[in-house]
Amino acid sequence: MAFQDKNLACAECGNQFVFTASEQEFFASKGYTNEPKRCPSCREARRARDGGSRTQRQFYSATCARCGGVAQVPFQPRGDKPVYCSDCFSLVRAQSGPSGGSGYR
Ligand SMILES: [Zn+2]
Ligand SMILES: [Zn+2]
């Protein structure tokens, strides 16, 4: 089946945008039967908004160097520093004093 470029109206801003033949083919290959409701720029803006809150605070899972439990840390563990879970981190920090290098952030 041949696809043809199609003009659609964006549900968000009302602008006309082209639902191109190749996009239609892509949609069809994915099994989508509905047409896009938003123009590319509104889709982009929407994705940026959604992604913004999701990537705001990324946590990584690591193994706590003290208790061996799962530690959730706000940075990518590099292996050159011990990683602690939040419980152990406060214990370790209390032991090493306020001036001891934390490496937590
Ligand atoms: Zn739009
Ligand atoms: Zn721990």
Coordinates of C-alpha atoms and ligand atoms in Angstrom, one line a residue:
M1 CA 0.0 0.0 0.0
A2 CA 1.3 3.4 -1.0
F3 CA 1.3 6.2 1.5
Q4 CA 0.9 9.9 0.6
D5 CA 1.8 13.0 2.6
K6 CA -1.1 14.2 4.5
N7 CA -1.9 17.5 6.1
L8 CA -3.1 17.3 9.7
A9 CA -4.0 20.0 12.2
C10 CA -2.2 20.0 15.5
A11 CA -4.6 19.4 18.4
E12 CA -2.5 21.6 20.6
C13 CA -1.5 24.7 18.6
G14 CA -3.9 24.3 15.7
N15 CA -1.1 24.6 13.1
Q16 CA -1.1 22.4 10.1
F17 CA 1.7 19.9 9.8
V18 CA 2.6 17.2 7.4
F19 CA 2.2 13.6 8.3
T20 CA 4.7 12.3 5.7
A21 CA 4.4 9.1 3.8
S22 CA 7.5 7.7 5.5
E23 CA 6.0 8.5 8.9
Q24 CA 2.8 6.9 7.9
E25 CA 4.8 3.8 6.8
F26 CA 6.6 3.8 10.2
F27 CA 3.3 4.1 12.1
A28 CA 1.9 1.3 10.0
S29 CA 4.9 -0.9 10.6
K30 CA 4.5 -0.4 14.4
G31 CA 0.8 -1.3 14.1
Y32 CA -0.4 2.2 15.1
T33 CA -3.7 2.9 13.5
N34 CA -4.2 6.4 14.8
E35 CA -2.6 9.5 13.4
P36 CA -0.4 11.9 15.3
K37 CA -2.4 14.5 17.1
R38 CA 0.4 17.1 17.5
C39 CA 2.8 18.8 15.2
P40 CA 6.5 17.9 15.6
S41 CA 7.2 21.1 17.6
C42 CA 4.4 20.4 20.1
R43 CA 5.5 16.8 20.4
E44 CA 9.1 18.0 21.0
A45 CA 8.0 20.5 23.6
R46 CA 5.9 17.8 25.3
R47 CA 8.7 15.4 25.4
A48 CA 11.1 18.0 26.8
R49 CA 8.6 18.8 29.5
D50 CA 8.0 15.2 30.4
G51 CA 11.7 14.3 30.2
G52 CA 12.6 17.3 32.3
S53 CA 10.9 16.0 35.5
R54 CA 12.0 12.4 34.9
T55 CA 15.7 13.2 34.4
Q56 CA 15.8 15.8 37.1
R57 CA 17.1 13.4 39.7
Q58 CA 18.7 10.3 38.4
F59 CA 19.8 7.7 41.0
Y60 CA 22.2 4.9 40.4
S61 CA 22.2 1.6 42.1
A62 CA 25.4 0.5 43.7
T63 CA 26.5 -1.9 46.4
C64 CA 27.1 -0.4 49.8
A65 CA 30.8 -0.7 50.8
R66 CA 29.8 -1.1 54.4
C67 CA 26.7 -3.3 54.7
G68 CA 26.6 -4.8 51.2
G69 CA 23.1 -3.6 50.7
V70 CA 21.7 -1.6 47.8
A71 CA 22.8 2.0 47.8
Q72 CA 21.0 4.6 45.7
V73 CA 23.4 7.4 44.9
P74 CA 22.8 10.5 42.9
F75 CA 26.0 10.1 40.9
Q76 CA 27.5 7.4 38.7
P77 CA 29.6 5.1 40.9
R78 CA 33.1 5.0 39.4
G79 CA 34.6 2.3 41.6
D80 CA 37.4 4.6 42.8
K81 CA 35.5 5.5 45.9
P82 CA 33.4 3.5 48.3
V83 CA 29.7 3.9 48.0
Y84 CA 27.4 3.8 51.0
C85 CA 23.7 3.4 51.4
S86 CA 22.1 6.4 53.1
D87 CA 22.2 4.7 56.5
C88 CA 25.8 3.8 56.3
F89 CA 26.7 7.1 54.7
S90 CA 25.5 9.0 57.8
L91 CA 27.3 6.6 60.1
V92 CA 30.6 6.9 58.1
R93 CA 30.2 10.7 58.0
A94 CA 29.6 10.9 61.7
Q95 CA 32.7 8.8 62.3
S96 CA 35.0 10.7 60.0
G97 CA 33.9 14.1 61.1
P98 CA 32.6 17.0 59.2
S99 CA 35.9 17.7 57.5
G100 CA 36.4 14.1 56.3
G101 CA 36.1 13.9 52.5
S102 CA 32.6 12.8 51.8
G103 CA 32.6 12.1 48.1
Y104 CA 28.8 11.8 48.3
R105 CA 28.2 14.7 46.0
Ligands
ZN1 ZN 1.4 22.1 17.5
ZN2 ZN 25.0 0.3 54.0

